[in-house]
Short mmCIF file of C-alpha atoms in Angstrom, two decimals:
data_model
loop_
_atom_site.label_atom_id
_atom_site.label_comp_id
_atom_site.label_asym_id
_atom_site.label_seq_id
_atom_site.Cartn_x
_atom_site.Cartn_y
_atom_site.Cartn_z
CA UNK A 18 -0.98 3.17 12.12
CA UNK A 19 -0.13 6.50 10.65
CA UNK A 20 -1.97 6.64 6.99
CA UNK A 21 -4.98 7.27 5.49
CA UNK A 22 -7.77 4.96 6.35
CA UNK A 23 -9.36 2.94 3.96
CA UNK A 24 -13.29 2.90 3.94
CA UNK A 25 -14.65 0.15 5.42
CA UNK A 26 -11.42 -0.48 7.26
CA UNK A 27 -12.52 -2.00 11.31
CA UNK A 28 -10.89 0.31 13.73
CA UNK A 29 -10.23 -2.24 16.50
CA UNK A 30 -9.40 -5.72 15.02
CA UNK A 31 -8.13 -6.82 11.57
CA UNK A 32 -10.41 -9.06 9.64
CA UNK A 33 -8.56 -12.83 8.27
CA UNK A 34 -7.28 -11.91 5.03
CA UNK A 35 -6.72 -15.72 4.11
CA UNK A 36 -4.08 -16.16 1.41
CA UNK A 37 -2.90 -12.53 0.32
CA UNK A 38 -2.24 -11.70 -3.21
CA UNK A 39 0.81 -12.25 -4.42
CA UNK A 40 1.71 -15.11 -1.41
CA UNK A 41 1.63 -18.28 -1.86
CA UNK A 42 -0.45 -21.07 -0.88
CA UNK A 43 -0.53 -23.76 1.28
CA UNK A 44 2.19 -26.15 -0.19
CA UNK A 45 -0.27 -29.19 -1.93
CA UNK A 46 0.84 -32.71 -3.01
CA UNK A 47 0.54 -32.79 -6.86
CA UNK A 48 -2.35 -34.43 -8.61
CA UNK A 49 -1.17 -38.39 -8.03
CA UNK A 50 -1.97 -40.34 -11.36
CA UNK A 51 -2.49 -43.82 -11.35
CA UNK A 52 0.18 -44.99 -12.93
CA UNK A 53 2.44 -43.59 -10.02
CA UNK A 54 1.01 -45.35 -7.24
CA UNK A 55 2.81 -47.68 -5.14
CA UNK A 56 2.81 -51.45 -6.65
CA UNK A 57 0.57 -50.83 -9.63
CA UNK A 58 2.77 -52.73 -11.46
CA UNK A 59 3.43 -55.23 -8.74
CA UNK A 60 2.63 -59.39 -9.43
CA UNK A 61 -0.68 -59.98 -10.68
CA UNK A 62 -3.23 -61.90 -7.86
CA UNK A 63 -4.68 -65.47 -8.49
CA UNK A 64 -9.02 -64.53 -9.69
CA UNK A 65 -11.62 -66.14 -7.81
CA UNK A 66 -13.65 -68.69 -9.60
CA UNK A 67 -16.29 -66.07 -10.44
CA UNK A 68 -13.73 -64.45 -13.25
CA UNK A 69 -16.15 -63.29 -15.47
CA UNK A 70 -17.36 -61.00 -13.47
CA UNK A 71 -13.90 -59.85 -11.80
CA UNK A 72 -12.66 -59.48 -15.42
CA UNK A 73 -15.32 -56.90 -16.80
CA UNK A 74 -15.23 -55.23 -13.35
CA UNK A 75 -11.09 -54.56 -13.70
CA UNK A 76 -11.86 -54.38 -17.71
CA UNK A 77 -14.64 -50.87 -16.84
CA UNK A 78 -11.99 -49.65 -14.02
CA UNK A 79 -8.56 -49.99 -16.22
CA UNK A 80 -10.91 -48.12 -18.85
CA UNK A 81 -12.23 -45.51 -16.24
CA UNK A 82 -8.36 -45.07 -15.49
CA UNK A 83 -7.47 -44.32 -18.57
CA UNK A 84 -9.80 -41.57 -19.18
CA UNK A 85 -8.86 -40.08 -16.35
CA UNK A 86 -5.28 -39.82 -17.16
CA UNK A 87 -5.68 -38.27 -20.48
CA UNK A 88 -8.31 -35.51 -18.82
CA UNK A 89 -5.58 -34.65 -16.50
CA UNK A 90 -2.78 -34.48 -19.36
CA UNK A 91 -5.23 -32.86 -21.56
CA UNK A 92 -5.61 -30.05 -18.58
CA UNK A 93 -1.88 -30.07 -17.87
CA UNK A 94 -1.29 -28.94 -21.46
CA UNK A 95 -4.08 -26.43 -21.88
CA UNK A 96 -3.61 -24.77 -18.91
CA UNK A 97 0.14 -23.99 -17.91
CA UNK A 98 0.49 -24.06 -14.14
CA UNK A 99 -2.61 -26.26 -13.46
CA UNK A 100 -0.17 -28.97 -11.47
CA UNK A 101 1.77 -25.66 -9.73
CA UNK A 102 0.43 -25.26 -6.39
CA UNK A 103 2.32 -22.05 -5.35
CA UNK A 104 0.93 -19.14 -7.23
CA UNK A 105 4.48 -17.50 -7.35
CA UNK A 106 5.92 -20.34 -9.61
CA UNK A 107 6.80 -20.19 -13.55
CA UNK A 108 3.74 -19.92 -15.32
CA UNK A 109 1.56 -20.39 -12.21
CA UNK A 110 -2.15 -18.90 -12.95
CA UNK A 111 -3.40 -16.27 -11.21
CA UNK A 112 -5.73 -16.21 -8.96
CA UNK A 113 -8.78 -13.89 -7.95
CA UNK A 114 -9.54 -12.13 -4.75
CA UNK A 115 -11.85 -9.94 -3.63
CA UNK A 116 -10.36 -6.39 -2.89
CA UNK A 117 -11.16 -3.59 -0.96
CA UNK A 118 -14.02 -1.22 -2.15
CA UNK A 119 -11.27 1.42 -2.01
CA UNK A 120 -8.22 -0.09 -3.92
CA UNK A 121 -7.47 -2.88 -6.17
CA UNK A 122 -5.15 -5.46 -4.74
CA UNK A 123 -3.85 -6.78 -8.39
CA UNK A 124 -0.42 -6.06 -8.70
CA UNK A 125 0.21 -3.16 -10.54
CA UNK A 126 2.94 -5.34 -12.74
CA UNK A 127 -0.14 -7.02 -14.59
CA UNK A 128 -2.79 -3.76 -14.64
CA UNK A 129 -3.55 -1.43 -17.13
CA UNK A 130 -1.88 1.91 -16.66
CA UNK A 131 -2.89 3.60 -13.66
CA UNK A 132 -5.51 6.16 -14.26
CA UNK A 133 -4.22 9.48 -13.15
CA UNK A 134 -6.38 12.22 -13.44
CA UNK A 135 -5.02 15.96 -14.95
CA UNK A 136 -6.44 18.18 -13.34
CA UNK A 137 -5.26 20.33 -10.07
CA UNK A 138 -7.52 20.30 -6.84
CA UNK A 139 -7.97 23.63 -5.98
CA UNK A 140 -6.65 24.49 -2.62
CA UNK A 141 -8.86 24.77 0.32
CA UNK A 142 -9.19 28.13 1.66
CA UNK A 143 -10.24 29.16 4.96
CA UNK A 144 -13.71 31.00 5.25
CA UNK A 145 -12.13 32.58 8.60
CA UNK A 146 -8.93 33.23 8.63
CA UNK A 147 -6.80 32.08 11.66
CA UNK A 148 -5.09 34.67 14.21
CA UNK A 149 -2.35 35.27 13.27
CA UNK A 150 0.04 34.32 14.85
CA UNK A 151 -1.82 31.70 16.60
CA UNK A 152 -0.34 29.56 19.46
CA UNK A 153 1.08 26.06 19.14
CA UNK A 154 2.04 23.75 21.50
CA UNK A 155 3.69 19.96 20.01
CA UNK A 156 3.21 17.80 23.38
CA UNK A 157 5.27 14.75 23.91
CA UNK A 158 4.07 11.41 22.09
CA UNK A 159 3.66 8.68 25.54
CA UNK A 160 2.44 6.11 23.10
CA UNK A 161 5.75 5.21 21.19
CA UNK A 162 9.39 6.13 21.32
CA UNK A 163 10.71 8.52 19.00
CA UNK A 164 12.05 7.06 15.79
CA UNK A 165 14.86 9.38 15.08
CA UNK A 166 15.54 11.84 18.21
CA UNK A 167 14.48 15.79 17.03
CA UNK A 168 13.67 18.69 18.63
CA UNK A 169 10.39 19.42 18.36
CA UNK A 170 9.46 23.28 17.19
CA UNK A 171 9.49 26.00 19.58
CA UNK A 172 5.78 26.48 21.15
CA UNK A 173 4.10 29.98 21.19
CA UNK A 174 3.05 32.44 18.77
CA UNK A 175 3.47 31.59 15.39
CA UNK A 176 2.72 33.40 11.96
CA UNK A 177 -0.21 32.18 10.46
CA UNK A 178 0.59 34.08 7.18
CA UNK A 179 2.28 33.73 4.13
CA UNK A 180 4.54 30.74 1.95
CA UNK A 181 7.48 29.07 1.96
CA UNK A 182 9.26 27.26 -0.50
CA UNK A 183 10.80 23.92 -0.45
CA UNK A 184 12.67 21.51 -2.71
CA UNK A 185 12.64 17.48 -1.55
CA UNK A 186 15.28 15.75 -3.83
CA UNK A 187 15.02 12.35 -3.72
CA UNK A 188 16.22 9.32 -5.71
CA UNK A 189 13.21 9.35 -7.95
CA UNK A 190 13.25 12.91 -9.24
CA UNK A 191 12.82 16.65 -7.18
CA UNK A 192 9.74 17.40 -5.45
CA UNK A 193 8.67 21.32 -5.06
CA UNK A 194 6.77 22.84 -2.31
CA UNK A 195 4.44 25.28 -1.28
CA UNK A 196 4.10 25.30 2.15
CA UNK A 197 0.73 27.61 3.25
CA UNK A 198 1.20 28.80 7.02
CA UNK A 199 -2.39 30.57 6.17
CA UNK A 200 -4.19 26.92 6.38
CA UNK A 201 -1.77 24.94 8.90
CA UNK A 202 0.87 27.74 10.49
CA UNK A 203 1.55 24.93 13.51
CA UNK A 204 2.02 21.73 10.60
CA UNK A 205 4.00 24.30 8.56
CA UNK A 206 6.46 25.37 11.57
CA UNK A 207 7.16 21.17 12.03
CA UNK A 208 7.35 20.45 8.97
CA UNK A 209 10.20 23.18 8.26
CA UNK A 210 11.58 22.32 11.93
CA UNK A 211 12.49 18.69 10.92
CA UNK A 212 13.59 19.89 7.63
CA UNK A 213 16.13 21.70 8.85
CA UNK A 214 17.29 19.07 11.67
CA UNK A 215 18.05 16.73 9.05
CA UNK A 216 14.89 14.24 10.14
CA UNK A 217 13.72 13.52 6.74
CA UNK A 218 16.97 13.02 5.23
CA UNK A 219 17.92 9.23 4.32
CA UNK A 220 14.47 8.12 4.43
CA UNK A 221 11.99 6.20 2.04
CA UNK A 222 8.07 6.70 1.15
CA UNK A 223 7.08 3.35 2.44
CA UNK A 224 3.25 3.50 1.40
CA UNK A 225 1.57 4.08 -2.42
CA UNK A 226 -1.84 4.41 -3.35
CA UNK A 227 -2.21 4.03 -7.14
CA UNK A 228 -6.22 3.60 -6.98
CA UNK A 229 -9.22 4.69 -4.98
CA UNK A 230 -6.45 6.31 -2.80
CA UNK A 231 -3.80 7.82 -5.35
CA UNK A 232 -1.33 9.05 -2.89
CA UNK A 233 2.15 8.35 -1.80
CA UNK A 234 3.33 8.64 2.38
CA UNK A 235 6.45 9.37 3.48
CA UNK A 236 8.30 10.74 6.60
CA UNK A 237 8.74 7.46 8.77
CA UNK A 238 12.45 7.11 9.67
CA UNK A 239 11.08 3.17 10.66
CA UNK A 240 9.46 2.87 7.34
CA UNK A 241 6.65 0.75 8.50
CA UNK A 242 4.22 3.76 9.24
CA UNK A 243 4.38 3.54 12.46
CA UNK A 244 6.85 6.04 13.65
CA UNK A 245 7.24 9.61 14.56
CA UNK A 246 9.33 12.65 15.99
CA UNK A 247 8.31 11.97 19.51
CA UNK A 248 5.97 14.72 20.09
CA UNK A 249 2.16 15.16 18.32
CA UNK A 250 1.48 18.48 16.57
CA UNK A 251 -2.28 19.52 16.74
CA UNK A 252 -4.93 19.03 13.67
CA UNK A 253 -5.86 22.17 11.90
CA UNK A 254 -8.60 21.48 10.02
CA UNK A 255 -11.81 22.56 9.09
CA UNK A 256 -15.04 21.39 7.27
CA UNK A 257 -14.57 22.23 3.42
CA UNK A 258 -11.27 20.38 3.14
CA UNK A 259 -10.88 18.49 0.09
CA UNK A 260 -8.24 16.43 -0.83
CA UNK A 261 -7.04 15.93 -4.81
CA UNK A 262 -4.61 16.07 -7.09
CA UNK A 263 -1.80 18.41 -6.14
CA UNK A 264 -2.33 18.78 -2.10
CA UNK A 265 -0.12 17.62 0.58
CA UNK A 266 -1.56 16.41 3.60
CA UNK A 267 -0.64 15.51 7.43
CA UNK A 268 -1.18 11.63 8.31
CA UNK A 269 -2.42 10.67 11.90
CA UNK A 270 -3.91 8.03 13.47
CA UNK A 271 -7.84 7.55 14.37
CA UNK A 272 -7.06 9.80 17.37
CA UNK A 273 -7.58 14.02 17.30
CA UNK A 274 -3.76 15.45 17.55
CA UNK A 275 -2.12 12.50 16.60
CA UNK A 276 -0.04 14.20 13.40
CA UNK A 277 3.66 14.01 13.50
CA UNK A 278 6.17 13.83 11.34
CA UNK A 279 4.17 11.31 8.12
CA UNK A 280 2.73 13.03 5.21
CA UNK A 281 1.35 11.95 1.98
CA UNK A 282 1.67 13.83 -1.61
CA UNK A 283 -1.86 13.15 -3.71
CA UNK A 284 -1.02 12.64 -7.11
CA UNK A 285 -4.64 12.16 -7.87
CA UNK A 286 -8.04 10.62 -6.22
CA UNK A 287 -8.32 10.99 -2.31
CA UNK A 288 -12.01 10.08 -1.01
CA UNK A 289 -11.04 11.32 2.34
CA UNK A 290 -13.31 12.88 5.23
CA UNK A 291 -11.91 16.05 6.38
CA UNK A 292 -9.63 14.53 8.87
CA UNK A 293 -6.39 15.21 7.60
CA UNK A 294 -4.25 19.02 7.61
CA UNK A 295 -3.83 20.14 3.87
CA UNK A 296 -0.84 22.64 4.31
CA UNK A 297 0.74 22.89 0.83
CA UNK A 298 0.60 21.61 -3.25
CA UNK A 299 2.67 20.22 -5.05
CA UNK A 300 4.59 21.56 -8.00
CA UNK A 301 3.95 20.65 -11.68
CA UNK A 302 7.69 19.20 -11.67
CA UNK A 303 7.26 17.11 -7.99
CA UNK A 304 3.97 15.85 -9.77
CA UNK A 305 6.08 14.81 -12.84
CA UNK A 306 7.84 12.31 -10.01
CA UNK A 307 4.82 11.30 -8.50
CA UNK A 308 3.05 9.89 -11.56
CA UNK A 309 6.44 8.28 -12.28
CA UNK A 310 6.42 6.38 -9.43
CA UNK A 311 3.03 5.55 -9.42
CA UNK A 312 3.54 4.13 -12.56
CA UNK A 313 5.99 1.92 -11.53
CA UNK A 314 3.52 0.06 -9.43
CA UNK A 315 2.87 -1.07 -5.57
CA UNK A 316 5.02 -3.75 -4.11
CA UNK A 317 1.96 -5.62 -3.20
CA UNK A 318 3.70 -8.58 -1.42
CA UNK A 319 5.10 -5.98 1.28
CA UNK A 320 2.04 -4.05 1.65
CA UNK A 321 -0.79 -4.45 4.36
CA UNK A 322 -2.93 -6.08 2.09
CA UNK A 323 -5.39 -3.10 1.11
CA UNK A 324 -3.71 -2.79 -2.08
CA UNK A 325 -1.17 -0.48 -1.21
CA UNK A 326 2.38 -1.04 -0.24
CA UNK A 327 6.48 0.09 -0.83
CA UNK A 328 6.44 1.76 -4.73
CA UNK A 329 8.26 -0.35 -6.46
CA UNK A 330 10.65 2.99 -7.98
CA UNK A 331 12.33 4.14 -4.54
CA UNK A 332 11.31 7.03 -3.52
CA UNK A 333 14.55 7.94 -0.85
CA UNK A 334 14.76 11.90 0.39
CA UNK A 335 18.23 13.13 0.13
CA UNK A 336 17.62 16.77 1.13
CA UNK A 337 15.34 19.12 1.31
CA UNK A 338 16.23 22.85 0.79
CA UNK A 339 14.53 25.35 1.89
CA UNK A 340 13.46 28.90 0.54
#
């Protein structure tokens, strides 16, 4: 899948989650009391000549019984929901799981407010710069199908220098950027290329981080994370990439070269190895929308069950402008 991995995350085979947060459980009978049972009430039996005995024996259980029906209505009334066996009913109570060492899997609906940090990450700077222009070359993608048909950018020399603006207005509020062909010239070049084609337009973000990874990814026409363009743009990164508040990032896959047409914006904490192509930030105003969104919580019944998922405020590109 095309995201951000999540530490501790198996590469080859997904672990069973058991119930995930938010779903519900196995459908249960309710509690059965007593009094409900079939033929309680039903025509006393004839007691063997020993009736003493019989008599304090059904005297202790009718007793025994009892007690137990008024623990149960005792714990009916204390505790709302204790009879509800699906945790997404009225008043159900919730129930604990253990999460991720990365993320929370509580739905954001019930936290605290999300912790956003104020401060920029500085952005990463090349100790060498690149030539410029340098060459790039966007092969075709033989794993998957392209999920909206694009022209990919024009291979060759490309300048390695210099910024470019762009404005992403979506339904949630405008997002400015700085695109820097200094750190990614090649990720810069497709970026702008399926700008200007129209690819991004229409879309949704379909993944948010609001803690451990405080990010949200967009740029799948599918919305699952699992598309792309149809052709792989190369990684261009290098050892003292950092990833923070601010920065805007390639995704990929666990393969080199993998990169496409996904992307996520960090509106705050990103623990990340340097795997992934910084080539921008973020304006103060597109940052404004992020921490909006992220406010508004994870969708954490559609996620993948690492604690992030949809945002629950749409985040839908209508257009991006350019320059």
């Amino acid at each position: 899948m095309s995201q951000p991995p999540q530490p501790g995350e198996p590469e080859d085979q997904a672990p069973d989650p058991g119930p995930q947060p938010g779903q519900p459980y196995p459908q249960q009978p309710y509690p059965q009391q007593p009094y409900q049972q079939q033929g309680w009430y039903g025509a006393p039996q004839q007691p063997p000549p020993s009736s003493n005995k019989t008599a304090l024996w059904v005297g202790l259980g009718v007793l025994g019984l009892v007690v137990v029906v008024a623990v149960v209505a005792i714990l009916g009334f204390v505790a709302p929901g204790f009879f509800l066996s699906d945790t997404k009913g009225e008043n159900a109570v919730a129930s604990s799981s253990s999460a991720p060492a990365s993320s929370s899997t509580q739905d954001t609906a019930t936290q605290s407010p999300v912790d956003i940090p104020s401060a920029r990450t500085e952005l990463p700077k090349r100790t060498t710069p690149l030539a410029d222009p340098t060459e790039c070359a966007y092969p075709a993608d033989t794993s998957k199908e392209a999920a909206k048909k694009v022209n990919p950018p024009a291979a060759g020399p490309t300048p390695a220098s210099g910024t470019s603006a762009v404005t992403v207005k979506t339904t949630a509020g405008d997002i400015g950027l700085t695109l820097d062909r200094g750190l990614a010239p090649c990720t810069v070049a497709n970026f702008l290329s399926l700008a200007q084609q129209g690819y991004y337009d229409g879309t949704s973000c379909h993944r948010l981080g609001v803690s451990g990874l405080q990010m949200l990814q967009c740029g799948d026409p599918e919305g699952t994370g699992m598309g792309g363009p149809g052709y792989t743009i190369p990684d261009e990164i290098f050892p003292q990439l950092k990833y923070g508040r601010g920065l805007i990032a390639m995704a990929k896959t666990q393969n080199p070269d993998s990169g496409g047409s996904q992307f996520f914006m960090v509106f705050g904490e990103a623990p990340l190895p340097p795997e992934y192509t910084v080539f921008g930030s973020i304006s103060d105003e597109g940052l404004q929308t992020l921490d909006k969104v992220a406010r508004g919580g994870v969708d954490a019944e559609k996620g993948s069950g690492d604690g992030t998922g949809p945002p629950r405020i749409e985040v839908k590109f209508q257009s991006i402008a350019v320059g």
